[in-house]
PDB file of C-alpha atoms in Angstrom:
ATOM      1  CA  MET A   2    -144.077 -15.169  38.365  1.00  0.00           C
ATOM      2  CA  PHE A   3    -144.494 -16.860  42.038  1.00  0.00           C
ATOM      3  CA  PHE A   4    -141.427 -14.892  43.302  1.00  0.00           C
ATOM      4  CA  ARG A   5    -141.622 -11.123  43.179  1.00  0.00           C
ATOM      5  CA  LYS A   6    -138.589  -9.209  43.877  1.00  0.00           C
ATOM      6  CA  LYS A   7    -139.181  -7.325  47.174  1.00  0.00           C
ATOM      7  CA  LYS A   8    -139.013  -3.627  46.798  1.00  0.00           C
ATOM      8  CA  GLU A   9    -136.116  -2.502  49.115  1.00  0.00           C
ATOM      9  CA  GLU A  10    -137.145   0.116  51.901  1.00  0.00           C
ATOM     10  CA  PRO A  11    -135.101   3.183  51.688  1.00  0.00           C
ATOM     11  CA  LYS A  12    -132.346   3.348  54.342  1.00  0.00           C
ATOM     12  CA  ALA A  13    -133.586   5.850  57.102  1.00  0.00           C
ATOM     13  CA  GLU A  14    -131.243   8.826  57.714  1.00  0.00           C
ATOM     14  CA  PRO A  15    -130.074   9.414  61.250  1.00  0.00           C
ATOM     15  CA  VAL A  16    -132.824  11.341  63.302  1.00  0.00           C
ATOM     16  CA  LYS A  17    -131.511  14.825  63.628  1.00  0.00           C
ATOM     17  CA  LYS A  18    -132.387  16.090  67.281  1.00  0.00           C
ATOM     18  CA  GLU A  19    -131.351  18.835  69.431  1.00  0.00           C
ATOM     19  CA  LEU A  20    -128.099  18.171  71.294  1.00  0.00           C
ATOM     20  CA  LEU A  21    -129.617  19.132  74.666  1.00  0.00           C
ATOM     21  CA  TYR A  22    -133.517  19.257  75.801  1.00  0.00           C
ATOM     22  CA  ARG A  23    -134.318  21.010  79.094  1.00  0.00           C
ATOM     23  CA  GLU A  24    -135.858  17.594  80.026  1.00  0.00           C
ATOM     24  CA  ASN A  25    -132.613  16.184  80.068  1.00  0.00           C
ATOM     25  CA  ILE A  26    -131.222  18.529  82.707  1.00  0.00           C
ATOM     26  CA  LYS A  27    -131.484  17.641  86.285  1.00  0.00           C
ATOM     27  CA  VAL A  28    -130.440  20.153  88.982  1.00  0.00           C
ATOM     28  CA  GLY A  29    -130.273  19.836  92.796  1.00  0.00           C
ATOM     29  CA  CYS A  30    -129.254  15.973  92.634  1.00  0.00           C
ATOM     30  CA  LYS A  31    -128.534  14.188  95.532  1.00  0.00           C
ATOM     31  CA  ALA A  32    -125.350  12.051  95.923  1.00  0.00           C
ATOM     32  CA  ASP A  33    -125.614   8.361  94.935  1.00  0.00           C
ATOM     33  CA  THR A  34    -123.093   5.748  93.530  1.00  0.00           C
ATOM     34  CA  GLN A  35    -121.030   6.341  90.519  1.00  0.00           C
ATOM     35  CA  GLU A  36    -122.812   3.268  88.868  1.00  0.00           C
ATOM     36  CA  ASN A  37    -126.185   4.578  89.733  1.00  0.00           C
ATOM     37  CA  VAL A  38    -125.373   8.084  88.525  1.00  0.00           C
ATOM     38  CA  ILE A  39    -124.225   6.716  85.158  1.00  0.00           C
ATOM     39  CA  ARG A  40    -127.100   4.441  84.710  1.00  0.00           C
ATOM     40  CA  GLU A  41    -129.720   7.493  85.473  1.00  0.00           C
ATOM     41  CA  VAL A  42    -127.810   9.993  83.118  1.00  0.00           C
ATOM     42  CA  GLY A  43    -127.547   7.107  80.371  1.00  0.00           C
ATOM     43  CA  GLN A  44    -131.152   6.224  80.872  1.00  0.00           C
ATOM     44  CA  MET A  45    -132.003   9.791  80.201  1.00  0.00           C
ATOM     45  CA  LEU A  46    -130.241   9.292  76.867  1.00  0.00           C
ATOM     46  CA  VAL A  47    -132.236   6.289  76.142  1.00  0.00           C
ATOM     47  CA  ASP A  48    -135.459   7.801  77.198  1.00  0.00           C
ATOM     48  CA  SER A  49    -134.988  10.703  74.684  1.00  0.00           C
ATOM     49  CA  GLY A  50    -134.066   8.568  71.671  1.00  0.00           C
ATOM     50  CA  TYR A  51    -130.653   9.244  71.399  1.00  0.00           C
ATOM     51  CA  VAL A  52    -129.181   5.733  72.200  1.00  0.00           C
ATOM     52  CA  ASP A  53    -130.532   2.158  72.641  1.00  0.00           C
ATOM     53  CA  GLN A  54    -130.411   0.595  76.090  1.00  0.00           C
ATOM     54  CA  PRO A  55    -127.181  -1.404  75.712  1.00  0.00           C
ATOM     55  CA  TYR A  56    -125.303   2.127  75.593  1.00  0.00           C
ATOM     56  CA  VAL A  57    -125.798   2.477  79.201  1.00  0.00           C
ATOM     57  CA  GLU A  58    -123.804  -0.665  80.174  1.00  0.00           C
ATOM     58  CA  ALA A  59    -121.445   0.570  77.528  1.00  0.00           C
ATOM     59  CA  MET A  60    -121.157   3.727  79.559  1.00  0.00           C
ATOM     60  CA  LEU A  61    -120.320   1.575  82.919  1.00  0.00           C
ATOM     61  CA  GLU A  62    -117.796  -0.466  80.759  1.00  0.00           C
ATOM     62  CA  ARG A  63    -115.846   2.842  79.778  1.00  0.00           C
ATOM     63  CA  GLU A  64    -115.877   3.859  83.342  1.00  0.00           C
ATOM     64  CA  LYS A  65    -114.246   0.493  84.635  1.00  0.00           C
ATOM     65  CA  SER A  66    -111.380   0.686  81.999  1.00  0.00           C
ATOM     66  CA  PHE A  67    -110.932   4.577  82.076  1.00  0.00           C
ATOM     67  CA  SER A  68    -112.245   7.357  84.356  1.00  0.00           C
ATOM     68  CA  THR A  69    -114.390   9.876  82.819  1.00  0.00           C
ATOM     69  CA  PHE A  70    -113.374  12.578  85.401  1.00  0.00           C
ATOM     70  CA  MET A  71    -112.307  15.407  83.531  1.00  0.00           C
ATOM     71  CA  GLY A  72    -111.171  17.814  86.557  1.00  0.00           C
ATOM     72  CA  ASN A  73    -113.100  20.848  87.928  1.00  0.00           C
ATOM     73  CA  GLY A  74    -115.832  18.907  89.346  1.00  0.00           C
ATOM     74  CA  LEU A  75    -116.795  17.684  85.762  1.00  0.00           C
ATOM     75  CA  ALA A  76    -117.231  14.067  84.659  1.00  0.00           C
ATOM     76  CA  LEU A  77    -118.366  13.155  81.186  1.00  0.00           C
ATOM     77  CA  PRO A  78    -119.504   9.524  80.837  1.00  0.00           C
ATOM     78  CA  HIS A  79    -119.887   8.137  77.536  1.00  0.00           C
ATOM     79  CA  GLY A  80    -119.778   4.452  75.814  1.00  0.00           C
ATOM     80  CA  VAL A  81    -117.060   2.372  74.856  1.00  0.00           C
ATOM     81  CA  GLU A  82    -116.012   2.429  71.076  1.00  0.00           C
ATOM     82  CA  SER A  83    -117.795  -0.825  70.384  1.00  0.00           C
ATOM     83  CA  ALA A  84    -121.297   0.718  71.408  1.00  0.00           C
ATOM     84  CA  LYS A  85    -121.086   3.463  68.566  1.00  0.00           C
ATOM     85  CA  LYS A  86    -123.898   0.986  66.955  1.00  0.00           C
ATOM     86  CA  GLU A  87    -126.281   1.842  69.670  1.00  0.00           C
ATOM     87  CA  ILE A  88    -126.041   5.291  68.993  1.00  0.00           C
ATOM     88  CA  LYS A  89    -129.224   6.979  67.094  1.00  0.00           C
ATOM     89  CA  ALA A  90    -128.414  10.449  67.432  1.00  0.00           C
ATOM     90  CA  SER A  91    -125.998  12.762  69.243  1.00  0.00           C
ATOM     91  CA  GLY A  92    -126.994  14.151  72.469  1.00  0.00           C
ATOM     92  CA  ILE A  93    -126.235  14.774  76.088  1.00  0.00           C
ATOM     93  CA  ALA A  94    -127.875  14.628  79.447  1.00  0.00           C
ATOM     94  CA  VAL A  95    -126.645  16.623  82.615  1.00  0.00           C
ATOM     95  CA  MET A  96    -126.986  15.984  86.319  1.00  0.00           C
ATOM     96  CA  VAL A  97    -126.161  18.696  88.670  1.00  0.00           C
ATOM     97  CA  PHE A  98    -125.005  17.817  92.227  1.00  0.00           C
ATOM     98  CA  PRO A  99    -124.564  20.989  94.268  1.00  0.00           C
ATOM     99  CA  GLU A 100    -123.071  18.992  97.221  1.00  0.00           C
ATOM    100  CA  GLY A 101    -121.071  16.950  94.890  1.00  0.00           C
ATOM    101  CA  THR A 102    -120.946  12.927  94.468  1.00  0.00           C
ATOM    102  CA  GLU A 103    -118.185  10.574  94.538  1.00  0.00           C
ATOM    103  CA  TRP A 104    -116.525   9.583  91.120  1.00  0.00           C
ATOM    104  CA  GLY A 105    -114.027   7.082  92.040  1.00  0.00           C
ATOM    105  CA  ALA A 106    -111.183   8.832  94.252  1.00  0.00           C
ATOM    106  CA  GLU A 107    -112.860  12.458  93.080  1.00  0.00           C
ATOM    107  CA  LYS A 108    -115.740  14.421  93.754  1.00  0.00           C
ATOM    108  CA  VAL A 109    -117.910  15.751  90.874  1.00  0.00           C
ATOM    109  CA  ASN A 110    -120.769  18.255  90.751  1.00  0.00           C
ATOM    110  CA  ILE A 111    -121.672  17.869  87.326  1.00  0.00           C
ATOM    111  CA  VAL A 112    -122.177  14.903  85.076  1.00  0.00           C
ATOM    112  CA  ILE A 113    -122.735  15.181  81.423  1.00  0.00           C
ATOM    113  CA  GLY A 114    -123.777  11.909  79.947  1.00  0.00           C
ATOM    114  CA  ILE A 115    -122.595  11.865  76.010  1.00  0.00           C
ATOM    115  CA  ALA A 116    -123.631  10.148  72.863  1.00  0.00           C
ATOM    116  CA  GLY A 117    -122.045  11.116  69.622  1.00  0.00           C
ATOM    117  CA  VAL A 118    -122.566   9.619  66.097  1.00  0.00           C
ATOM    118  CA  GLY A 119    -119.373   8.971  64.367  1.00  0.00           C
ATOM    119  CA  GLU A 120    -116.719  11.427  65.330  1.00  0.00           C
ATOM    120  CA  GLU A 121    -119.158  13.880  66.762  1.00  0.00           C
ATOM    121  CA  HIS A 122    -118.504  12.723  70.417  1.00  0.00           C
ATOM    122  CA  LEU A 123    -114.997  14.261  70.118  1.00  0.00           C
ATOM    123  CA  GLN A 124    -116.752  17.837  69.037  1.00  0.00           C
ATOM    124  CA  ILE A 125    -119.065  17.292  71.953  1.00  0.00           C
ATOM    125  CA  LEU A 126    -116.111  16.793  74.246  1.00  0.00           C
ATOM    126  CA  ALA A 127    -114.373  19.645  73.155  1.00  0.00           C
ATOM    127  CA  VAL A 128    -117.153  22.031  73.193  1.00  0.00           C
ATOM    128  CA  ILE A 129    -117.997  21.072  76.633  1.00  0.00           C
ATOM    129  CA  ALA A 130    -114.371  21.199  77.864  1.00  0.00           C
ATOM    130  CA  ASP A 131    -114.034  24.625  76.376  1.00  0.00           C
ATOM    131  CA  LYS A 132    -117.110  25.983  78.081  1.00  0.00           C
ATOM    132  CA  MET A 133    -116.103  24.408  81.618  1.00  0.00           C
ATOM    133  CA  LEU A 134    -112.576  25.592  81.442  1.00  0.00           C
ATOM    134  CA  ALA A 135    -113.348  28.395  83.696  1.00  0.00           C
ATOM    135  CA  PRO A 136    -114.206  27.521  87.457  1.00  0.00           C
ATOM    136  CA  GLU A 137    -116.685  30.291  87.191  1.00  0.00           C
ATOM    137  CA  ALA A 138    -118.598  28.216  84.739  1.00  0.00           C
ATOM    138  CA  THR A 139    -118.547  25.329  86.933  1.00  0.00           C
ATOM    139  CA  GLU A 140    -120.025  27.511  89.680  1.00  0.00           C
ATOM    140  CA  GLU A 141    -122.617  28.961  87.652  1.00  0.00           C
ATOM    141  CA  LEU A 142    -123.912  25.495  86.541  1.00  0.00           C
ATOM    142  CA  ILE A 143    -123.882  24.222  90.138  1.00  0.00           C
ATOM    143  CA  LYS A 144    -125.859  27.312  91.426  1.00  0.00           C
ATOM    144  CA  GLY A 145    -128.063  27.571  88.227  1.00  0.00           C
ATOM    145  CA  ASP A 146    -131.432  26.278  87.255  1.00  0.00           C
ATOM    146  CA  VAL A 147    -132.603  24.266  84.225  1.00  0.00           C
ATOM    147  CA  ASP A 148    -132.720  27.300  82.220  1.00  0.00           C
ATOM    148  CA  THR A 149    -129.480  28.612  83.099  1.00  0.00           C
ATOM    149  CA  VAL A 150    -127.700  25.255  82.542  1.00  0.00           C
ATOM    150  CA  TYR A 151    -129.538  24.852  79.108  1.00  0.00           C
ATOM    151  CA  ARG A 152    -128.318  28.416  78.170  1.00  0.00           C
ATOM    152  CA  MET A 153    -124.767  27.778  79.172  1.00  0.00           C
ATOM    153  CA  LEU A 154    -124.399  24.235  77.305  1.00  0.00           C
ATOM    154  CA  SER A 155    -126.721  24.616  74.459  1.00  0.00           C
ATOM    155  CA  GLY A 156    -125.693  28.052  73.522  1.00  0.00           C
ATOM    156  CA  ASN A 157    -129.654  29.151  73.373  1.00  0.00           C
TER     157      ASN A 157
END
């Protein structure tokens, strides 16, 4: 016949990536505006293939409605719920500010951008919060190099 039924392409499974790569860790960062920091950590997630570009704007949108400051010098920016479709794989990106950077009315030393497929973001948040509960852990991360941060947050 003239009209052949087009073969359906099999749907691609979500790409399985490591949660954290060394290239997604920046230590010794200098203070910047909160918006610029979110854009930078978000761009790291984009560049690593965890998210599509619109996710970065969704991270900024989340911060406008609800601060991602967690206490203990830690901020965990992530996108709003409607941006879930922009996430291709779960992953994190880390920026360490030894001298701190302004985060609204607070000062943070560690910013961890998060993208989680489905409900994985809740698991990621829980694991990070658990690891960062002790002030000593924060101090170790602030003073640590890329390998120290990688070891502490990836468990490798």
